[in-house]
mmCIF file of C-alpha atoms in Angstrom:
data_model
loop_
_atom_site.group_PDB
_atom_site.id
_atom_site.type_symbol
_atom_site.label_atom_id
_atom_site.label_comp_id
_atom_site.label_asym_id
_atom_site.label_seq_id
_atom_site.Cartn_x
_atom_site.Cartn_y
_atom_site.Cartn_z
ATOM 1 C CA MET A 59 -17.645 46.365 89.701
ATOM 2 C CA ARG A 60 -13.696 46.250 89.378
ATOM 3 C CA ARG A 61 -11.565 49.362 89.921
ATOM 4 C CA ALA A 62 -8.428 49.426 87.998
ATOM 5 C CA THR A 63 -5.639 50.245 90.173
ATOM 6 C CA GLY A 64 -5.549 51.933 93.798
ATOM 7 C CA SER A 65 -6.768 51.274 97.583
ATOM 8 C CA LYS A 66 -9.732 52.566 98.225
ATOM 9 C CA SER A 67 -12.597 50.652 98.740
ATOM 10 C CA LEU A 68 -15.020 49.588 96.224
ATOM 11 C CA ALA A 69 -18.009 51.082 97.630
ATOM 12 C CA ALA A 70 -16.023 54.146 97.186
ATOM 13 C CA THR A 71 -15.701 54.019 93.498
ATOM 14 C CA LYS A 72 -18.164 55.173 90.947
ATOM 15 C CA LYS A 73 -17.954 54.127 86.964
ATOM 16 C CA VAL A 74 -19.082 55.219 83.664
ATOM 17 C CA SER A 75 -18.922 53.774 80.438
ATOM 18 C CA ILE A 76 -17.825 55.600 76.900
ATOM 19 C CA GLN A 77 -19.268 53.283 74.266
ATOM 20 C CA LEU A 78 -17.683 53.970 70.606
ATOM 21 C CA ALA A 79 -19.878 52.660 67.929
ATOM 22 C CA LEU A 80 -18.157 49.766 65.644
ATOM 23 C CA ASP A 81 -18.555 51.824 62.725
ATOM 24 C CA GLY A 82 -16.604 54.776 64.507
ATOM 25 C CA HIS A 83 -19.088 57.719 63.949
ATOM 26 C CA SER A 84 -21.275 57.841 66.777
ATOM 27 C CA PHE A 85 -20.440 57.092 70.616
ATOM 28 C CA SER A 86 -22.526 57.401 73.805
ATOM 29 C CA VAL A 87 -21.782 58.285 77.365
ATOM 30 C CA SER A 88 -23.854 56.172 80.195
ATOM 31 C CA GLY A 89 -24.118 57.681 83.921
ATOM 32 C CA VAL A 90 -21.910 60.867 83.779
ATOM 33 C CA THR A 91 -23.500 64.374 84.055
ATOM 34 C CA ALA A 92 -22.638 67.763 84.651
ATOM 35 C CA GLU A 93 -23.144 67.557 88.413
ATOM 36 C CA THR A 94 -20.641 64.218 88.875
ATOM 37 C CA VAL A 95 -18.989 64.280 92.048
ATOM 38 C CA THR A 96 -17.211 61.155 93.412
ATOM 39 C CA PRO A 97 -16.984 60.026 96.724
ATOM 40 C CA GLU A 98 -13.988 61.459 98.852
ATOM 41 C CA GLY A 99 -13.164 63.561 95.729
ATOM 42 C CA ALA A 100 -11.732 60.393 94.420
ATOM 43 C CA PRO A 101 -11.148 60.414 90.257
ATOM 44 C CA LEU A 102 -14.049 59.007 87.996
ATOM 45 C CA GLU A 103 -13.075 55.229 87.080
ATOM 46 C CA VAL A 104 -14.437 55.520 82.680
ATOM 47 C CA GLU A 105 -14.545 52.423 81.020
ATOM 48 C CA VAL A 106 -13.985 52.637 77.235
ATOM 49 C CA LEU A 107 -15.588 50.102 75.207
ATOM 50 C CA THR A 108 -13.849 50.199 71.824
ATOM 51 C CA PRO A 109 -12.357 47.743 69.808
ATOM 52 C CA ARG A 110 -9.490 49.915 69.286
ATOM 53 C CA THR A 111 -7.950 48.959 72.481
ATOM 54 C CA LEU A 112 -4.496 47.704 73.075
ATOM 55 C CA LEU A 113 -2.127 46.096 76.120
ATOM 56 C CA VAL A 114 0.990 47.480 75.765
ATOM 57 C CA PRO A 115 4.076 46.751 78.180
ATOM 58 C CA ALA A 116 3.976 49.527 80.688
ATOM 59 C CA ALA A 117 8.215 49.757 80.348
ATOM 60 C CA LEU A 118 7.958 50.309 76.377
ATOM 61 C CA TYR A 119 4.588 52.914 76.482
ATOM 62 C CA ARG A 120 5.202 56.386 75.444
ATOM 63 C CA GLU A 121 2.405 58.989 75.081
ATOM 64 C CA GLU A 122 4.150 60.253 71.875
ATOM 65 C CA THR A 123 3.887 56.766 70.379
ATOM 66 C CA ALA A 124 0.772 55.829 71.273
ATOM 67 C CA GLY A 125 -1.274 56.188 67.733
ATOM 68 C CA ALA A 126 1.792 54.434 65.732
ATOM 69 C CA MET A 127 1.264 51.534 68.136
ATOM 70 C CA LEU A 128 -2.483 51.289 67.607
ATOM 71 C CA ALA A 129 -1.908 51.506 63.985
ATOM 72 C CA ALA A 130 0.701 48.768 64.025
ATOM 73 C CA ALA A 131 -1.795 46.603 65.669
ATOM 74 C CA GLY A 132 -4.404 47.665 62.818
ATOM 75 C CA MET A 133 -6.309 49.431 64.853
ATOM 76 C CA PRO A 134 -5.652 52.696 63.636
ATOM 77 C CA ALA A 135 -7.290 56.199 65.976
ATOM 78 C CA ALA A 136 -9.845 57.886 63.639
ATOM 79 C CA ALA A 137 -9.765 61.764 62.752
ATOM 80 C CA ASP A 138 -12.092 62.660 65.680
ATOM 81 C CA ASP A 139 -10.634 60.050 68.112
ATOM 82 C CA ALA A 140 -8.917 60.915 71.202
ATOM 83 C CA ILE A 141 -6.122 58.116 72.640
ATOM 84 C CA VAL A 142 -6.008 57.453 76.357
ATOM 85 C CA ARG A 143 -4.452 55.124 78.823
ATOM 86 C CA SER A 144 -5.218 53.145 81.758
ATOM 87 C CA GLU A 145 -3.485 53.252 84.708
ATOM 88 C CA GLU A 146 -0.444 50.602 84.775
ATOM 89 C CA ARG A 147 -1.548 47.047 86.053
ATOM 90 C CA ASP A 148 0.645 44.179 86.224
ATOM 91 C CA GLY A 149 2.968 45.527 84.161
ATOM 92 C CA VAL A 150 0.770 46.474 81.394
ATOM 93 C CA VAL A 151 -1.262 49.653 80.350
ATOM 94 C CA ALA A 152 -4.137 49.486 77.837
ATOM 95 C CA VAL A 153 -3.758 52.315 75.092
ATOM 96 C CA MET A 154 -7.238 53.167 73.273
ATOM 97 C CA ALA A 155 -9.139 55.533 71.086
ATOM 98 C CA ALA A 156 -12.514 56.490 71.121
ATOM 99 C CA GLY A 157 -14.677 59.755 70.144
ATOM 100 C CA ARG A 158 -12.373 62.943 71.249
ATOM 101 C CA GLU A 159 -16.139 64.533 72.239
ATOM 102 C CA ALA A 160 -17.550 61.713 74.645
ATOM 103 C CA ILE A 161 -13.856 62.181 76.061
ATOM 104 C CA GLU A 162 -13.982 65.727 76.583
ATOM 105 C CA ALA A 163 -17.183 66.144 77.492
ATOM 106 C CA VAL A 164 -16.416 62.838 80.759
ATOM 107 C CA ARG A 165 -13.386 65.335 81.623
ATOM 108 C CA ALA A 166 -14.927 68.587 81.489
ATOM 109 C CA SER A 167 -17.978 67.293 84.282
ATOM 110 C CA VAL A 168 -15.933 65.000 86.985
ATOM 111 C CA PRO A 169 -14.228 68.176 89.033
ATOM 112 C CA ALA A 170 -11.910 65.527 90.783
ATOM 113 C CA GLY A 171 -10.593 63.932 87.067
ATOM 114 C CA VAL A 172 -11.025 60.697 85.298
ATOM 115 C CA ARG A 173 -9.219 57.431 85.075
ATOM 116 C CA PHE A 174 -9.953 55.049 82.044
ATOM 117 C CA THR A 175 -10.126 51.537 82.022
ATOM 118 C CA THR A 176 -11.365 48.678 79.624
ATOM 119 C CA PRO A 177 -12.235 45.195 80.218
ATOM 120 C CA LEU A 178 -9.085 43.662 78.944
ATOM 121 C CA LEU A 179 -7.513 44.681 82.057
ATOM 122 C CA GLU A 180 -9.904 42.702 84.142
ATOM 123 C CA PRO A 181 -7.957 39.897 85.916
ATOM 124 C CA LEU A 182 -8.081 36.455 84.728
ATOM 125 C CA ASP A 183 -7.014 33.601 86.855
ATOM 126 C CA GLY A 184 -4.195 31.864 85.741
ATOM 127 C CA ASP A 185 -3.858 29.074 87.954
ATOM 128 C CA VAL A 186 -4.977 26.617 84.812
ATOM 129 C CA PRO A 187 -4.972 27.379 81.146
ATOM 130 C CA ALA A 188 -7.971 29.697 80.521
ATOM 131 C CA VAL A 189 -10.363 31.933 78.504
ATOM 132 C CA ARG A 190 -11.867 35.091 79.898
ATOM 133 C CA CYS A 191 -14.525 36.522 77.780
ATOM 134 C CA ARG A 192 -16.837 39.530 78.375
ATOM 135 C CA VAL A 193 -19.170 40.662 75.764
ATOM 136 C CA THR A 194 -20.258 44.253 75.810
ATOM 137 C CA ALA A 195 -21.251 46.975 73.663
ATOM 138 C CA GLY A 196 -21.017 44.372 70.510
ATOM 139 C CA ILE A 197 -17.311 44.193 71.865
ATOM 140 C CA ALA A 198 -15.760 40.574 73.077
ATOM 141 C CA TYR A 199 -12.857 41.324 75.381
ATOM 142 C CA ILE A 200 -10.799 38.392 74.996
ATOM 143 C CA LYS A 201 -8.233 36.889 77.053
ATOM 144 C CA ILE A 202 -6.449 33.852 77.184
ATOM 145 C CA TRP A 203 -3.864 32.322 79.884
ATOM 146 C CA ASN A 204 -1.767 29.408 79.646
ATOM 147 C CA ASP A 205 1.646 29.444 81.797
ATOM 148 C CA GLY A 206 1.575 33.393 80.720
ATOM 149 C CA LEU A 207 -0.645 35.255 78.765
ATOM 150 C CA ARG A 208 -1.252 34.336 75.620
ATOM 151 C CA MET A 209 -3.986 36.803 74.045
ATOM 152 C CA ALA A 210 -5.654 40.129 74.934
ATOM 153 C CA GLU A 211 -8.048 41.757 71.919
ATOM 154 C CA ALA A 212 -11.162 43.547 71.661
ATOM 155 C CA VAL A 213 -12.764 42.359 69.055
ATOM 156 C CA PRO A 214 -16.426 43.160 67.082
ATOM 157 C CA ALA A 215 -18.856 40.859 67.651
ATOM 158 C CA ALA A 216 -22.330 42.216 66.779
ATOM 159 C CA THR A 217 -23.985 38.904 66.940
ATOM 160 C CA GLU A 218 -23.858 35.384 67.560
ATOM 161 C CA GLU A 219 -22.685 34.085 64.398
ATOM 162 C CA ASP A 220 -19.901 36.742 64.958
ATOM 163 C CA LEU A 221 -19.360 34.938 68.729
ATOM 164 C CA LEU A 222 -19.092 31.566 66.704
ATOM 165 C CA CYS A 223 -16.628 32.895 63.984
ATOM 166 C CA LEU A 224 -14.360 34.062 66.817
ATOM 167 C CA PHE A 225 -14.396 31.001 68.599
ATOM 168 C CA GLU A 226 -13.940 28.857 65.744
ATOM 169 C CA ARG A 227 -10.453 30.938 64.583
ATOM 170 C CA LEU A 228 -9.450 30.507 68.593
ATOM 171 C CA GLY A 229 -9.968 26.981 68.254
ATOM 172 C CA GLU A 230 -7.744 26.724 65.178
ATOM 173 C CA ALA A 231 -5.175 28.563 67.266
ATOM 174 C CA PHE A 232 -5.386 26.676 70.802
ATOM 175 C CA VAL A 233 -6.881 23.521 71.674
ATOM 176 C CA LEU A 234 -10.231 25.106 73.557
ATOM 177 C CA ARG A 235 -11.072 21.903 75.450
ATOM 178 C CA GLU A 236 -8.458 21.647 77.423
ATOM 179 C CA TYR A 237 -9.221 25.254 78.449
ATOM 180 C CA ARG A 238 -11.671 26.748 81.301
ATOM 181 C CA LEU A 239 -14.050 29.548 79.667
ATOM 182 C CA CYS A 240 -14.456 32.189 82.439
ATOM 183 C CA LEU A 241 -17.422 34.035 81.263
ATOM 184 C CA ALA A 242 -18.492 37.845 82.338
ATOM 185 C CA GLY A 243 -20.838 40.364 82.126
ATOM 186 C CA ASP A 244 -24.682 40.821 81.357
ATOM 187 C CA GLU A 245 -24.104 38.008 78.601
ATOM 188 C CA SER A 246 -22.821 35.266 80.521
ATOM 189 C CA PHE A 247 -25.626 32.910 80.837
ATOM 190 C CA ARG A 248 -26.658 33.161 76.989
ATOM 191 C CA LEU A 249 -22.780 32.613 76.253
ATOM 192 C CA ARG A 250 -22.539 29.809 78.386
ATOM 193 C CA ARG A 251 -25.473 27.937 76.426
ATOM 194 C CA LEU A 252 -23.776 29.109 72.682
ATOM 195 C CA LEU A 253 -20.419 27.621 73.388
ATOM 196 C CA LYS A 254 -21.222 25.004 76.161
ATOM 197 C CA ASN A 255 -19.949 22.081 73.823
ATOM 198 C CA ARG A 256 -16.044 23.923 73.198
ATOM 199 C CA PHE A 257 -14.740 24.014 76.804
ATOM 200 C CA LYS A 258 -13.309 21.423 79.240
ATOM 201 C CA GLU A 259 -15.071 24.078 81.987
ATOM 202 C CA ILE A 260 -17.419 27.053 81.948
ATOM 203 C CA VAL A 261 -18.083 29.279 84.553
ATOM 204 C CA CYS A 262 -19.955 32.588 84.974
ATOM 205 C CA GLU A 263 -18.249 34.977 87.088
#
């Protein structure tokens, strides 16, 4: 479990997830109830799992233009979405669109407040060319580093065929055999078997 920012210890942080269905018409909230209380009154970290996720330079972020940024990136918010942002990390913030009802339910249930995050903000070791992949809730969170961040996207990938197609397309833009693949999450070992012949090295976090 990783925290987005701040100085409190990992043990003092709780995390829940808001999962937005890929068709945009349903959602689920796990790990939060009306009695949710965080240690030391700290805000609850809420991981928003939605393909409508965009990293934006913090200096360029404006709340009033967040929806336009998502639309310009080809992922406009749905009519029943709320748009939320993460705290700043390494000079960027994440803008996310997810079900308004879920967002409001979580906020109403946590007296200490919430802060939003996404797997796209999880760190990537930048000492060698690397691809970081975490698959959760039918979404592949991909970050590519090669002397700087080259790509960071949340891509719908509900099946193995979707993942293979995604990596075929990545292979057209990047020479994947020159990259280390860093796999995170519960799907790591399955993905390692699926992608084992495409990369110079594969590590599971």
